[in-house]
Short mmCIF file of C-alpha atoms in Angstrom, two decimals:
data_model
loop_
_atom_site.label_atom_id
_atom_site.label_comp_id
_atom_site.label_asym_id
_atom_site.label_seq_id
_atom_site.Cartn_x
_atom_site.Cartn_y
_atom_site.Cartn_z
CA MET X 278 77.48 90.67 76.11
CA ILE X 279 79.52 90.86 79.31
CA PRO X 280 81.70 87.70 79.47
CA VAL X 281 81.58 87.36 83.28
CA ALA X 282 78.82 87.28 85.88
CA GLU X 283 78.50 87.90 89.59
CA ASN X 284 78.27 84.78 91.72
CA TRP X 285 77.58 84.21 95.41
CA ASN X 286 79.81 81.71 97.18
CA GLY X 287 78.99 80.97 100.80
CA ASP X 288 82.63 80.93 101.97
CA ARG X 289 83.94 83.92 100.03
CA GLY X 290 80.82 86.00 99.43
CA ARG X 291 80.48 87.74 96.08
CA GLY X 292 82.71 86.65 93.23
CA VAL X 293 82.94 86.52 89.45
CA VAL X 294 82.54 83.51 87.15
CA ALA X 295 83.27 83.15 83.45
CA ILE X 296 80.17 82.78 81.27
CA ARG X 297 82.29 81.98 78.23
CA LYS X 298 85.72 80.39 77.73
CA PHE X 299 88.84 82.57 77.96
CA ALA X 300 92.12 81.64 76.30
CA LYS X 301 95.41 82.12 78.12
CA ASN X 302 96.64 85.76 78.05
CA LYS X 303 93.25 87.20 77.05
CA ILE X 304 91.66 90.03 79.05
CA VAL X 305 88.92 88.62 81.28
CA VAL X 306 87.66 91.64 83.20
CA GLU X 307 88.64 95.19 84.09
CA TYR X 308 89.19 96.48 87.61
CA HIS X 309 87.56 99.78 86.82
CA ALA X 310 88.29 102.11 89.70
CA LYS X 311 89.45 105.56 90.66
CA PHE X 312 93.11 106.25 91.52
CA VAL X 313 93.30 107.62 95.06
CA SER X 314 96.13 108.77 97.28
CA ARG X 315 97.31 106.87 100.33
CA ALA X 316 95.69 109.57 102.51
CA ASP X 317 92.34 109.13 100.72
CA SER X 318 92.60 105.37 101.12
CA VAL X 319 93.22 105.78 104.87
CA THR X 320 90.22 108.13 105.06
CA ILE X 321 88.03 105.50 103.37
CA LEU X 322 89.28 102.85 105.81
CA SER X 323 88.80 105.00 108.92
CA ALA X 324 85.24 105.99 107.93
CA GLU X 325 84.10 102.36 107.64
CA THR X 326 81.31 100.86 109.67
CA GLU X 327 79.92 97.32 109.73
CA ASP X 328 77.54 98.35 106.94
CA ASP X 329 80.11 100.30 104.92
CA ARG X 330 83.04 98.04 103.93
CA ARG X 331 84.46 100.16 101.11
CA SER X 332 88.07 99.15 101.75
CA ASP X 333 87.12 95.60 100.75
CA TYR X 334 87.22 96.99 97.20
CA ASP X 335 90.55 98.86 97.38
CA PHE X 336 93.21 97.57 95.03
CA CYS X 337 96.47 98.37 96.80
CA LEU X 338 99.53 98.15 94.61
CA PRO X 339 103.01 97.95 96.10
CA GLY X 340 104.49 101.40 96.58
CA GLY X 341 101.43 103.18 97.94
CA ILE X 342 99.28 103.19 94.80
CA PHE X 343 95.57 102.70 95.47
CA LEU X 344 92.51 102.12 93.34
CA ASP X 345 89.15 102.72 95.00
CA GLY X 346 86.73 100.19 93.51
CA SER X 347 83.98 100.72 96.07
CA ALA X 348 81.48 102.14 93.57
CA GLU X 349 79.14 99.66 91.88
CA THR X 350 79.16 101.84 88.73
CA CYS X 351 81.31 104.69 87.38
CA GLU X 352 80.90 108.01 85.55
CA CYS X 353 81.84 106.58 82.17
CA HIS X 354 79.75 103.39 82.53
CA PRO X 355 76.76 104.47 84.66
CA GLN X 356 74.57 101.57 83.48
CA THR X 357 77.23 98.87 83.91
CA HIS X 358 77.71 96.83 87.06
CA LEU X 359 81.50 96.75 87.63
CA MET X 360 82.70 93.16 88.04
CA GLY X 361 86.47 93.34 88.48
CA ARG X 362 86.03 94.66 92.00
CA LEU X 363 84.41 91.37 93.03
CA LEU X 364 87.31 89.03 92.22
CA ASN X 365 88.30 86.79 95.12
CA PHE X 366 91.72 85.79 96.43
CA ALA X 367 93.65 82.66 95.49
CA TRP X 368 97.19 81.70 96.45
CA LYS X 369 99.57 82.51 93.59
CA GLU X 370 100.68 78.90 92.99
CA SER X 371 97.25 77.32 93.47
CA ALA X 372 95.11 75.92 90.66
CA GLU X 373 92.37 78.42 91.64
CA CYS X 374 94.63 81.39 90.76
CA ASN X 375 93.66 81.76 87.11
CA ALA X 376 94.05 85.51 86.51
CA ARG X 377 96.75 88.13 86.96
CA PRO X 378 96.55 91.92 87.06
CA ASP X 379 97.99 93.97 84.22
CA TYR X 380 98.16 97.72 83.62
CA PHE X 381 96.11 99.08 80.73
CA GLU X 382 95.58 102.54 79.35
CA VAL X 383 93.48 103.82 76.49
CA ARG X 384 92.57 107.24 75.16
CA ALA X 385 88.79 107.55 75.20
CA TYR X 386 86.69 110.66 74.67
CA CYS X 387 89.89 112.76 74.48
CA LYS X 388 90.92 111.57 77.92
CA LEU X 389 93.58 109.08 79.02
CA VAL X 390 91.99 106.28 81.03
CA ARG X 391 94.32 104.21 83.24
CA THR X 392 93.13 101.00 84.79
CA VAL X 393 93.98 97.46 85.79
CA VAL X 394 92.71 94.54 83.74
CA PHE X 395 92.81 90.89 84.69
CA VAL X 396 94.33 88.53 82.17
CA ALA X 397 93.85 84.75 82.05
CA LYS X 398 96.97 82.94 83.35
CA ARG X 399 95.73 79.78 81.62
CA ASP X 400 92.62 78.77 79.69
CA ILE X 401 89.51 79.37 81.80
CA GLU X 402 86.43 77.23 81.30
CA VAL X 403 82.79 78.35 81.53
CA LEU X 404 81.47 78.71 85.11
CA LYS X 405 84.97 78.77 86.66
CA GLU X 406 85.39 81.47 89.29
CA ILE X 407 87.94 84.14 88.32
CA ARG X 408 90.47 84.50 91.16
CA PHE X 409 93.84 86.18 91.59
CA TYR X 410 96.65 86.60 94.10
CA TYR X 411 96.12 89.93 95.87
CA GLY X 412 99.84 90.43 96.54
CA ASP X 413 101.00 90.24 92.92
CA LYS X 414 104.14 92.39 92.96
CA SER X 415 104.41 92.46 89.15
CA CYS X 416 101.67 95.07 89.10
CA LEU X 417 103.91 97.88 90.37
CA GLU X 418 106.49 97.09 87.69
CA ILE X 419 103.72 97.22 85.08
CA PHE X 420 102.65 100.69 86.27
CA LEU X 421 106.25 101.97 86.38
CA ALA X 422 107.04 100.67 82.90
CA SER X 423 103.87 102.21 81.49
CA GLY X 424 104.91 105.79 82.16
CA ALA X 425 101.65 106.28 84.02
CA GLY X 426 103.06 109.17 86.01
CA ILE X 427 103.79 106.91 88.97
CA SER X 428 107.27 107.00 90.42
CA ARG X 429 109.05 104.30 92.40
CA PRO X 430 108.51 104.85 96.13
CA GLU X 431 111.47 105.75 98.33
CA THR X 432 112.71 102.79 100.38
#
């Protein structure tokens, strides 16, 4: 059973709610997406129309690292509706900010899979919306420490 569900909120649009309790520091949902270059991210943005808002699903990490989460499904989970891409914003210090991004990698089917997961910052109750601070700078440090083949950008 998938532990989260899509929700529609009039102010924020689509979002994700917990359908079971999550303890602090437990993985809540994955931001399953494809790593793309800055150039590819700009191409996605420049090709947008009113009906095609793919950049709404980009996960931009500090240092020019981009994840394209615009697809509803992926190659390795073609029957699964990807939920992590629907998480809404919350200010870092607010009570609504109940998740944080974390780097995760696993070897699956003889292939290294790199992704971002969202971890509960505190206990999350059933039917609470899962929200995070989009500007979380700890994410770049997580990627650098992981040895994910990402180097620190020149300043």
